[in-house]
Amino acid sequence: MGQRRSPLDVAELELVAARGWRGSETEPLGQWLLRAGGGGFTSRAHSALVTGDPGLPLADAVDVVASWYADRGLTPCAQLPGRQSRAADAAFAAAGWARDPDTLVLTVPLDDGEPTPAVPVELSPAPDDAWLAAARRGGDPVPADARGVLTNAEQLAFAGVRDDAGTVLGVARGVLVDDWLGISAVSVDPAARRGGLATSLTRALQAWAVDRGGRWCYLQVVASNDPARALYRRLGFIEHHRYHYRRPPVG
């Protein structure tokens, strides 16, 4: 697998990703995309995707974003990807919106020679309760509408690894949009880490996508997650761009 660069630019890839991880409600603001849903399970499905021109002055666009979420009783959030969002980022900053740490978007080309998983991986078209619990391992209970966000796409695979007793040790979600596989919600039981489960989950989803015409793969990883970044680097992923969220001050 070569180190080829993605054929999509930042805005194009973010729009593909948005189709694979949809909010329960969306509305365009010029070329921006307002999204809501997930009950706090996800920021990506509950944020304004800031790409391109909103069709009005940036300061006014910031106010529209804040009002759109406030009208729904929701906390506003904006996702600002790549260098193309710098001017908008400055407008959100000027309005007092706080900046979250960077998230990296990584990509890798796919081919028919993807290595097979080292451990058995189950693939299902929808998540069961055990999958959902494992995806939220150690966190708050899964919100009621999280399942709706997770399953709001056409071509999906929910990967899981279980031990001999049937306990779910690791999970990941795959979605195929056009010829792009998006991998997300990767979670491995701390007691089972360093056993190659994340690699096997990734390989199983890549093979699933290749069988359906997938040619590229992307995923997101928090910039501070050094072990995950090292893992995906070993699997051939390279950085495509970064994004961060901004949220208005509380009170």
mmCIF file with all atom_site columns, N, CA, C and O in Angstrom, residues 52-75:
data_model
loop_
_atom_site.group_PDB
_atom_site.id
_atom_site.type_symbol
_atom_site.label_atom_id
_atom_site.label_alt_id
_atom_site.label_comp_id
_atom_site.label_asym_id
_atom_site.label_entity_id
_atom_site.label_seq_id
_atom_site.pdbx_PDB_ins_code
_atom_site.Cartn_x
_atom_site.Cartn_y
_atom_site.Cartn_z
_atom_site.occupancy
_atom_site.B_iso_or_equiv
_atom_site.pdbx_formal_charge
_atom_site.auth_seq_id
_atom_site.auth_comp_id
_atom_site.auth_asym_id
_atom_site.auth_atom_id
_atom_site.pdbx_PDB_model_num
ATOM 1  N N  . GLY A 1 52 ? -16.082 26.581 3.240  1.00 0.00 ? 52 GLY A N  1
ATOM 2  C CA . GLY A 1 52 ? -16.547 27.472 2.190  1.00 0.00 ? 52 GLY A CA 1
ATOM 3  C C  . GLY A 1 52 ? -17.171 28.750 2.722  1.00 0.00 ? 52 GLY A C  1
ATOM 4  O O  . GLY A 1 52 ? -16.868 29.225 3.819  1.00 0.00 ? 52 GLY A O  1
ATOM 5  N N  . ASP A 1 53 ? -18.089 29.303 1.931  1.00 0.00 ? 53 ASP A N  1
ATOM 6  C CA . ASP A 1 53 ? -18.676 30.618 2.175  1.00 0.00 ? 53 ASP A CA 1
ATOM 7  C C  . ASP A 1 53 ? -20.071 30.468 2.768  1.00 0.00 ? 53 ASP A C  1
ATOM 8  O O  . ASP A 1 53 ? -20.939 29.825 2.163  1.00 0.00 ? 53 ASP A O  1
ATOM 9  N N  . PRO A 1 54 ? -20.346 31.081 3.923  1.00 0.00 ? 54 PRO A N  1
ATOM 10 C CA . PRO A 1 54 ? -21.697 30.972 4.496  1.00 0.00 ? 54 PRO A CA 1
ATOM 11 C C  . PRO A 1 54 ? -22.721 31.863 3.805  1.00 0.00 ? 54 PRO A C  1
ATOM 12 O O  . PRO A 1 54 ? -23.915 31.794 4.126  1.00 0.00 ? 54 PRO A O  1
ATOM 13 N N  . GLY A 1 55 ? -22.268 32.732 2.905  1.00 0.00 ? 55 GLY A N  1
ATOM 14 C CA . GLY A 1 55 ? -23.196 33.582 2.176  1.00 0.00 ? 55 GLY A CA 1
ATOM 15 C C  . GLY A 1 55 ? -23.561 34.867 2.890  1.00 0.00 ? 55 GLY A C  1
ATOM 16 O O  . GLY A 1 55 ? -24.475 35.578 2.456  1.00 0.00 ? 55 GLY A O  1
ATOM 17 N N  . LEU A 1 56 ? -22.859 35.184 3.958  1.00 0.00 ? 56 LEU A N  1
ATOM 18 C CA . LEU A 1 56 ? -23.074 36.424 4.693  1.00 0.00 ? 56 LEU A CA 1
ATOM 19 C C  . LEU A 1 56 ? -21.806 36.729 5.465  1.00 0.00 ? 56 LEU A C  1
ATOM 20 O O  . LEU A 1 56 ? -20.923 35.874 5.587  1.00 0.00 ? 56 LEU A O  1
ATOM 21 N N  . PRO A 1 57 ? -21.643 37.955 5.982  1.00 0.00 ? 57 PRO A N  1
ATOM 22 C CA . PRO A 1 57 ? -20.419 38.281 6.713  1.00 0.00 ? 57 PRO A CA 1
ATOM 23 C C  . PRO A 1 57 ? -20.163 37.278 7.844  1.00 0.00 ? 57 PRO A C  1
ATOM 24 O O  . PRO A 1 57 ? -21.107 36.800 8.482  1.00 0.00 ? 57 PRO A O  1
ATOM 25 N N  . LEU A 1 58 ? -18.878 36.993 8.089  1.00 0.00 ? 58 LEU A N  1
ATOM 26 C CA . LEU A 1 58 ? -18.544 35.936 9.041  1.00 0.00 ? 58 LEU A CA 1
ATOM 27 C C  . LEU A 1 58 ? -19.083 36.209 10.437 1.00 0.00 ? 58 LEU A C  1
ATOM 28 O O  . LEU A 1 58 ? -19.561 35.294 11.113 1.00 0.00 ? 58 LEU A O  1
ATOM 29 N N  . ALA A 1 59 ? -19.017 37.457 10.884 1.00 0.00 ? 59 ALA A N  1
ATOM 30 C CA . ALA A 1 59 ? -19.540 37.770 12.217 1.00 0.00 ? 59 ALA A CA 1
ATOM 31 C C  . ALA A 1 59 ? -21.031 37.473 12.293 1.00 0.00 ? 59 ALA A C  1
ATOM 32 O O  . ALA A 1 59 ? -21.532 36.964 13.315 1.00 0.00 ? 59 ALA A O  1
ATOM 33 N N  . ASP A 1 60 ? -21.752 37.771 11.211 1.00 0.00 ? 60 ASP A N  1
ATOM 34 C CA . ASP A 1 60 ? -23.186 37.474 11.182 1.00 0.00 ? 60 ASP A CA 1
ATOM 35 C C  . ASP A 1 60 ? -23.426 35.966 11.137 1.00 0.00 ? 60 ASP A C  1
ATOM 36 O O  . ASP A 1 60 ? -24.378 35.454 11.747 1.00 0.00 ? 60 ASP A O  1
ATOM 37 N N  . ALA A 1 61 ? -22.573 35.253 10.412 1.00 0.00 ? 61 ALA A N  1
ATOM 38 C CA . ALA A 1 61 ? -22.714 33.800 10.332 1.00 0.00 ? 61 ALA A CA 1
ATOM 39 C C  . ALA A 1 61 ? -22.527 33.162 11.702 1.00 0.00 ? 61 ALA A C  1
ATOM 40 O O  . ALA A 1 61 ? -23.232 32.206 12.061 1.00 0.00 ? 61 ALA A O  1
ATOM 41 N N  . VAL A 1 62 ? -21.589 33.676 12.478 1.00 0.00 ? 62 VAL A N  1
ATOM 42 C CA . VAL A 1 62 ? -21.388 33.166 13.838 1.00 0.00 ? 62 VAL A CA 1
ATOM 43 C C  . VAL A 1 62 ? -22.663 33.342 14.652 1.00 0.00 ? 62 VAL A C  1
ATOM 44 O O  . VAL A 1 62 ? -23.088 32.432 15.387 1.00 0.00 ? 62 VAL A O  1
ATOM 45 N N  . ASP A 1 63 ? -23.299 34.498 14.524 1.00 0.00 ? 63 ASP A N  1
ATOM 46 C CA . ASP A 1 63 ? -24.544 34.755 15.254 1.00 0.00 ? 63 ASP A CA 1
ATOM 47 C C  . ASP A 1 63 ? -25.653 33.805 14.805 1.00 0.00 ? 63 ASP A C  1
ATOM 48 O O  . ASP A 1 63 ? -26.446 33.320 15.626 1.00 0.00 ? 63 ASP A O  1
ATOM 49 N N  . VAL A 1 64 ? -25.722 33.522 13.503 1.00 0.00 ? 64 VAL A N  1
ATOM 50 C CA . VAL A 1 64 ? -26.741 32.608 12.993 1.00 0.00 ? 64 VAL A CA 1
ATOM 51 C C  . VAL A 1 64 ? -26.523 31.205 13.557 1.00 0.00 ? 64 VAL A C  1
ATOM 52 O O  . VAL A 1 64 ? -27.477 30.520 13.957 1.00 0.00 ? 64 VAL A O  1
ATOM 53 N N  . VAL A 1 65 ? -25.271 30.755 13.594 1.00 0.00 ? 65 VAL A N  1
ATOM 54 C CA . VAL A 1 65 ? -24.966 29.438 14.155 1.00 0.00 ? 65 VAL A CA 1
ATOM 55 C C  . VAL A 1 65 ? -25.420 29.372 15.612 1.00 0.00 ? 65 VAL A C  1
ATOM 56 O O  . VAL A 1 65 ? -26.091 28.419 16.033 1.00 0.00 ? 65 VAL A O  1
ATOM 57 N N  . ALA A 1 66 ? -25.066 30.393 16.397 1.00 0.00 ? 66 ALA A N  1
ATOM 58 C CA . ALA A 1 66 ? -25.446 30.405 17.809 1.00 0.00 ? 66 ALA A CA 1
ATOM 59 C C  . ALA A 1 66 ? -26.965 30.362 17.961 1.00 0.00 ? 66 ALA A C  1
ATOM 60 O O  . ALA A 1 66 ? -27.502 29.609 18.795 1.00 0.00 ? 66 ALA A O  1
ATOM 61 N N  . SER A 1 67 ? -27.673 31.134 17.158 1.00 0.00 ? 67 SER A N  1
ATOM 62 C CA . SER A 1 67 ? -29.135 31.199 17.257 1.00 0.00 ? 67 SER A CA 1
ATOM 63 C C  . SER A 1 67 ? -29.783 29.887 16.827 1.00 0.00 ? 67 SER A C  1
ATOM 64 O O  . SER A 1 67 ? -30.782 29.457 17.415 1.00 0.00 ? 67 SER A O  1
ATOM 65 N N  . TRP A 1 68 ? -29.226 29.248 15.793 1.00 0.00 ? 68 TRP A N  1
ATOM 66 C CA . TRP A 1 68 ? -29.807 27.995 15.285 1.00 0.00 ? 68 TRP A CA 1
ATOM 67 C C  . TRP A 1 68 ? -29.836 26.940 16.380 1.00 0.00 ? 68 TRP A C  1
ATOM 68 O O  . TRP A 1 68 ? -30.838 26.239 16.561 1.00 0.00 ? 68 TRP A O  1
ATOM 69 N N  . TYR A 1 69 ? -28.737 26.817 17.118 1.00 0.00 ? 69 TYR A N  1
ATOM 70 C CA . TYR A 1 69 ? -28.696 25.836 18.201 1.00 0.00 ? 69 TYR A CA 1
ATOM 71 C C  . TYR A 1 69 ? -29.533 26.292 19.393 1.00 0.00 ? 69 TYR A C  1
ATOM 72 O O  . TYR A 1 69 ? -30.244 25.500 20.020 1.00 0.00 ? 69 TYR A O  1
ATOM 73 N N  . ALA A 1 70 ? -29.463 27.581 19.733 1.00 0.00 ? 70 ALA A N  1
ATOM 74 C CA . ALA A 1 70 ? -30.239 28.096 20.867 1.00 0.00 ? 70 ALA A CA 1
ATOM 75 C C  . ALA A 1 70 ? -31.731 27.906 20.644 1.00 0.00 ? 70 ALA A C  1
ATOM 76 O O  . ALA A 1 70 ? -32.474 27.578 21.588 1.00 0.00 ? 70 ALA A O  1
ATOM 77 N N  . ASP A 1 71 ? -32.197 28.094 19.414 1.00 0.00 ? 71 ASP A N  1
ATOM 78 C CA . ASP A 1 71 ? -33.617 27.915 19.103 1.00 0.00 ? 71 ASP A CA 1
ATOM 79 C C  . ASP A 1 71 ? -34.076 26.482 19.357 1.00 0.00 ? 71 ASP A C  1
ATOM 80 O O  . ASP A 1 71 ? -35.285 26.234 19.537 1.00 0.00 ? 71 ASP A O  1
ATOM 81 N N  . ARG A 1 72 ? -33.151 25.538 19.355 1.00 0.00 ? 72 ARG A N  1
ATOM 82 C CA . ARG A 1 72 ? -33.468 24.130 19.578 1.00 0.00 ? 72 ARG A CA 1
ATOM 83 C C  . ARG A 1 72 ? -33.125 23.678 20.994 1.00 0.00 ? 72 ARG A C  1
ATOM 84 O O  . ARG A 1 72 ? -33.201 22.494 21.307 1.00 0.00 ? 72 ARG A O  1
ATOM 85 N N  . GLY A 1 73 ? -32.718 24.646 21.832 1.00 0.00 ? 73 GLY A N  1
ATOM 86 C CA . GLY A 1 73 ? -32.350 24.312 23.201 1.00 0.00 ? 73 GLY A CA 1
ATOM 87 C C  . GLY A 1 73 ? -31.070 23.522 23.296 1.00 0.00 ? 73 GLY A C  1
ATOM 88 O O  . GLY A 1 73 ? -30.862 22.751 24.238 1.00 0.00 ? 73 GLY A O  1
ATOM 89 N N  . LEU A 1 74 ? -30.170 23.721 22.325 1.00 0.00 ? 74 LEU A N  1
ATOM 90 C CA . LEU A 1 74 ? -28.934 22.954 22.240 1.00 0.00 ? 74 LEU A CA 1
ATOM 91 C C  . LEU A 1 74 ? -27.724 23.852 22.431 1.00 0.00 ? 74 LEU A C  1
ATOM 92 O O  . LEU A 1 74 ? -27.777 25.060 22.182 1.00 0.00 ? 74 LEU A O  1
ATOM 93 N N  . THR A 1 75 ? -26.627 23.246 22.848 1.00 0.00 ? 75 THR A N  1
ATOM 94 C CA . THR A 1 75 ? -25.372 23.976 23.002 1.00 0.00 ? 75 THR A CA 1
ATOM 95 C C  . THR A 1 75 ? -24.714 24.158 21.638 1.00 0.00 ? 75 THR A C  1
ATOM 96 O O  . THR A 1 75 ? -24.463 23.168 20.938 1.00 0.00 ? 75 THR A O  1
#
